[in-house]
Coordinates of C-alpha atoms in Angstrom, one line a residue:
X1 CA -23.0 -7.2 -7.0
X2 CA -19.3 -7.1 -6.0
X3 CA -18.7 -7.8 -2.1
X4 CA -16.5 -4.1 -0.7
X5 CA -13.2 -7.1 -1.5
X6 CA -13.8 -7.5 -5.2
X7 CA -14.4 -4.1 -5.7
X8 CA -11.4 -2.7 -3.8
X9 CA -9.6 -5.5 -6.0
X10 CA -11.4 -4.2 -9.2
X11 CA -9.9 -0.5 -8.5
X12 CA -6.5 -1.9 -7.6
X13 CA -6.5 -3.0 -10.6
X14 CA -7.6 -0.2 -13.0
X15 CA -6.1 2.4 -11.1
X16 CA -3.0 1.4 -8.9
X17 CA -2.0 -1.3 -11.5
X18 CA 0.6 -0.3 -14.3
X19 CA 2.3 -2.6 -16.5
X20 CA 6.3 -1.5 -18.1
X21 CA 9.6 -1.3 -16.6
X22 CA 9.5 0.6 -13.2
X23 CA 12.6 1.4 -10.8
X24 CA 11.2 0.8 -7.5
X25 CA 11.8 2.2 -4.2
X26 CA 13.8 -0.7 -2.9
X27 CA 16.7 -0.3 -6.0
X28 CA 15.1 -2.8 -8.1
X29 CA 13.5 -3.3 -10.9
X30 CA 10.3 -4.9 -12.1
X31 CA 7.6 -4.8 -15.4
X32 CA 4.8 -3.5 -13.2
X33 CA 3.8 -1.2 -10.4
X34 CA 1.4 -0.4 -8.2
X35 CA 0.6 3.1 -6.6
X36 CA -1.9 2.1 -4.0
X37 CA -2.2 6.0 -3.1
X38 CA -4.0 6.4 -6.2
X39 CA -7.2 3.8 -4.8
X40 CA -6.7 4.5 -1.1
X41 CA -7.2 8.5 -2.2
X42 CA -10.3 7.9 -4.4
X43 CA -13.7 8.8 -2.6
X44 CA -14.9 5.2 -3.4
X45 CA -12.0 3.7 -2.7
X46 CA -11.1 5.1 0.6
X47 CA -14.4 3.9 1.6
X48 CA -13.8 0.1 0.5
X49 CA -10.1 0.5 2.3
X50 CA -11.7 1.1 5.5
X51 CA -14.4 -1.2 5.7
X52 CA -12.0 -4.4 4.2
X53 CA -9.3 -3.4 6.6
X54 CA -11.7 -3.3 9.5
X55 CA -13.5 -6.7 8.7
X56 CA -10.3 -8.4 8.9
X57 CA -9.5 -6.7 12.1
X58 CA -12.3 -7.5 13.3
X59 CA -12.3 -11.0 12.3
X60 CA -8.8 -11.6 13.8
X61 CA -10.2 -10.2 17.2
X62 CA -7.5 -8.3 17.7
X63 CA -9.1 -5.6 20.1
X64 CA -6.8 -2.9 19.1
X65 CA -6.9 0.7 20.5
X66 CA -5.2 2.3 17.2
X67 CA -4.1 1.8 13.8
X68 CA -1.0 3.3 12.4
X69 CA 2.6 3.2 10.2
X70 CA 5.0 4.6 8.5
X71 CA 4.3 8.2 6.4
X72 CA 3.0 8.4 3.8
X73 CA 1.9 4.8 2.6
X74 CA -0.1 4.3 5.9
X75 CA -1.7 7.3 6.3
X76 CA -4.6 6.9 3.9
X77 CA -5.2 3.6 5.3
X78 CA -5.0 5.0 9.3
X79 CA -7.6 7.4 8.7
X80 CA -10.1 5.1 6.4
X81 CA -10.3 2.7 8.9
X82 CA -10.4 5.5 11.4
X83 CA -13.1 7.1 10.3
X84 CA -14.9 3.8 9.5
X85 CA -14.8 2.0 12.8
X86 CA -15.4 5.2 14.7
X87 CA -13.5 3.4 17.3
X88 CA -9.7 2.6 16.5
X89 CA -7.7 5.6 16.7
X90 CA -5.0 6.7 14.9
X91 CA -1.2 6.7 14.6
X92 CA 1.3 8.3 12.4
X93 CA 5.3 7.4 12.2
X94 CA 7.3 9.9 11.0
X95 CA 10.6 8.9 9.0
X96 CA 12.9 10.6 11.2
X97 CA 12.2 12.5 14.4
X98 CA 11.6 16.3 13.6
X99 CA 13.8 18.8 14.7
X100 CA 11.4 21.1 16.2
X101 CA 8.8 21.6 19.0
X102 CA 8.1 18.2 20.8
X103 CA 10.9 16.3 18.3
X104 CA 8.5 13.1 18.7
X105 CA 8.6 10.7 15.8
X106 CA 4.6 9.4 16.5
X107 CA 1.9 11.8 15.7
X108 CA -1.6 11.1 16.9
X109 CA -2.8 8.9 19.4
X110 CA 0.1 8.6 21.7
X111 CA -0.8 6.3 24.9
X112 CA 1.8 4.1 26.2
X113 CA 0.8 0.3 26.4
X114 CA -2.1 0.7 24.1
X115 CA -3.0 -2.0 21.9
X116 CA -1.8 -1.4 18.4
X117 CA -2.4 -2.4 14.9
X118 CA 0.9 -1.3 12.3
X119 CA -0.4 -1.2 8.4
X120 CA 1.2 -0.7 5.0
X121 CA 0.1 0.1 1.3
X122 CA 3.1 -1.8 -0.2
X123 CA 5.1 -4.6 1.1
X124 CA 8.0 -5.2 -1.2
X125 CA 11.3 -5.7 0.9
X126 CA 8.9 -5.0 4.4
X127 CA 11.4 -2.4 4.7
X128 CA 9.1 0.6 5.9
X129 CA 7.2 -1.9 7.7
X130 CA 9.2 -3.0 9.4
X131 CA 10.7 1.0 10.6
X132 CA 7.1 1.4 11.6
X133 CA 6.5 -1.9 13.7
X134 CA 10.1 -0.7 15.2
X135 CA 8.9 2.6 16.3
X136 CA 5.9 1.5 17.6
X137 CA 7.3 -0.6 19.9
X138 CA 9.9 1.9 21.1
X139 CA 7.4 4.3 21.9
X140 CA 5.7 1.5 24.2
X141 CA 2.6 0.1 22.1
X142 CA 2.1 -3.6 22.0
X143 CA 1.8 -4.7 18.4
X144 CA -1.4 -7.3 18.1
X145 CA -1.1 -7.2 14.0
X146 CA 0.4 -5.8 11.1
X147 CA -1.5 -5.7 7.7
X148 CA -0.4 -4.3 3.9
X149 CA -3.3 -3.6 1.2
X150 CA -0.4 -5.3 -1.5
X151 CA 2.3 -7.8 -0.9
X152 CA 4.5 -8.3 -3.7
X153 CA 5.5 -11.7 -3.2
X154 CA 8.5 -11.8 -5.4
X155 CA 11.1 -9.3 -3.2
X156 CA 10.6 -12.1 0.3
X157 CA 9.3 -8.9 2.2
X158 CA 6.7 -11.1 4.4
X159 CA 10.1 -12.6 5.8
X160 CA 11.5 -9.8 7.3
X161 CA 8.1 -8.7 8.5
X162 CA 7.0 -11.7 10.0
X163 CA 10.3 -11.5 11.8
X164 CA 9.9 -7.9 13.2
X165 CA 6.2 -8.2 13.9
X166 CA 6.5 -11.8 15.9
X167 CA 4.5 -13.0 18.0
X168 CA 2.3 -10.5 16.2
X169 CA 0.7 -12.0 12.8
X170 CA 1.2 -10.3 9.7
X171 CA -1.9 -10.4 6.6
X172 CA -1.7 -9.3 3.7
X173 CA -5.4 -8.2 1.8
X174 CA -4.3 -9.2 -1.5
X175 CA -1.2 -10.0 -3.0
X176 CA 0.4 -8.4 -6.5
X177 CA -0.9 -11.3 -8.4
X178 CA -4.5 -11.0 -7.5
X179 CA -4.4 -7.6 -8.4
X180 CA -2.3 -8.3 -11.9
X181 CA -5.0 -11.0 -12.9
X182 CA -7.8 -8.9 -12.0
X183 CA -5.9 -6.1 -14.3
X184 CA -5.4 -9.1 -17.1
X185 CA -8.8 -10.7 -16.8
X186 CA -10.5 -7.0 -16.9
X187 CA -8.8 -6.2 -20.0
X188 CA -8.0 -3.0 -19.0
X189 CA -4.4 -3.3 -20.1
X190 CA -4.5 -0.2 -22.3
X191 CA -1.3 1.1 -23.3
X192 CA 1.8 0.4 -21.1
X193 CA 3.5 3.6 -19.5
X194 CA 7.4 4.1 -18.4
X195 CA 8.2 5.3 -15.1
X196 CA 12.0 5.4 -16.2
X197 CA 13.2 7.2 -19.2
X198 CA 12.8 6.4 -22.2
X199 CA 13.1 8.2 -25.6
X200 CA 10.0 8.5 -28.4
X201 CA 11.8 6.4 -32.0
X202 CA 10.4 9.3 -34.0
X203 CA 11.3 12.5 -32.4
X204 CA 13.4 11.5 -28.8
X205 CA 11.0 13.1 -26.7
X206 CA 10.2 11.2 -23.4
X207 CA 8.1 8.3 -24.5
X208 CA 4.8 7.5 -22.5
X209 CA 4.0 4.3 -24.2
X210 CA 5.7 1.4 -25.5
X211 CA 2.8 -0.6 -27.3
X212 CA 3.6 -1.2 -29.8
X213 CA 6.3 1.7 -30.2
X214 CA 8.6 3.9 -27.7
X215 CA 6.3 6.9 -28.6
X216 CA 6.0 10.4 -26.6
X217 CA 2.5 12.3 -26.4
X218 CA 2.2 13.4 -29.7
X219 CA 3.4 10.1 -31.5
X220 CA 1.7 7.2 -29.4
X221 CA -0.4 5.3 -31.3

């Protein structure tokens, strides 16, 4: 039987995990991609989000009063491990203050000196990470820990988030290359999608697959 870690790993895999060439949110480019949304939304995996995030927490001892980040990455991870400690409260950051009513950029739990712990789906460049652990502080939490679900090692994001989030520590469940061997050594490779445009070589028609062919819907092997 699979311990709640492999099998949040095993569903990263099949469902977050996509192999082709992907324009990411940081300008770049990259042959894979991986939409955490599409595990931390799943029944199942919300569940395994929660209780892996709130073993580590509570393995670290960081005594935290709230978990939060940045919208929308963060907010299925805030409220898994809400609901699953029954304890931590939680936090939203909005992007930009709104420009109505209270204009406040944090939504939720909102008390001033409170213990805090910032999370992340995606670390690439720790860019929205890091605009969380900013605005936390601003507000007047204390950041004891910052975690992602994915670290892609290859943009240096845990740099610039280690740098923000000091003293505070900064984990990381798994990183993309546990998630892209788990994908490999599950052979569950299945056909590779685009997620930039590309043309079918029988009828130009978006293609959806490129293995073995650019094809579109109706043309892919």
């Amino acid at each position: 039987m699979l311990s709640p870690r492999q099998e949040l790993l095993r569903l990263l895999a099949t469902k977050s995990f996509r192999l082709g060439e992907f324009k990411l949110a940081s300008g770049g480019t990259s042959d894979y991609y991986i939409d955490c949304r599409a595990t931390t939304l799943d029944a199942r995996g919300a569940q395994l989000t929660g209780q892996v995030f709130l073993d580590e927490i509570r393995e670290r001892c960081w005594a935290a009063q709230a978990i939060g980040g940045l919208t929308m990455g963060a907010d299925p991870i805030v409220i898994a491990v809400a609901v699953t400690s029954g304890l931590l409260n939680g936090f939203l950051v909005r992007k930009a203050e709104k420009q109505h009513g209270t204009g406040q950029r944090i939504e939720g739990f909102r008390e001033k000196g409170a213990r805090v712990i910032v999370v992340d789906d995606v670390c690439t460049t720790g860019g929205s990470t890091v605009q969380a652990i900013d605005a936390a502080r601003e507000f007047g939490f204390e950041v004891v820990g910052v975690m992602c679900l994915v670290e892609r090692e290859e943009a240096g994001g845990r740099i610039n988030v280690e740098k923000a989030a000091a003293p505070a520590p900064f984990v990381s469940v798994f990183t993309a290359n546990d998630v892209r061997r788990e994908h490999v050594d599950t052979n569950i490779a299945g056909p590779t999608v685009f997620a930039v445009a590309a043309a079918c070589e029988l009828c130009g028609r978006p293609a959806v697959t490129n293995n073995p062919r650019n094809r579109c819907e109706s043309h892919k092997v």
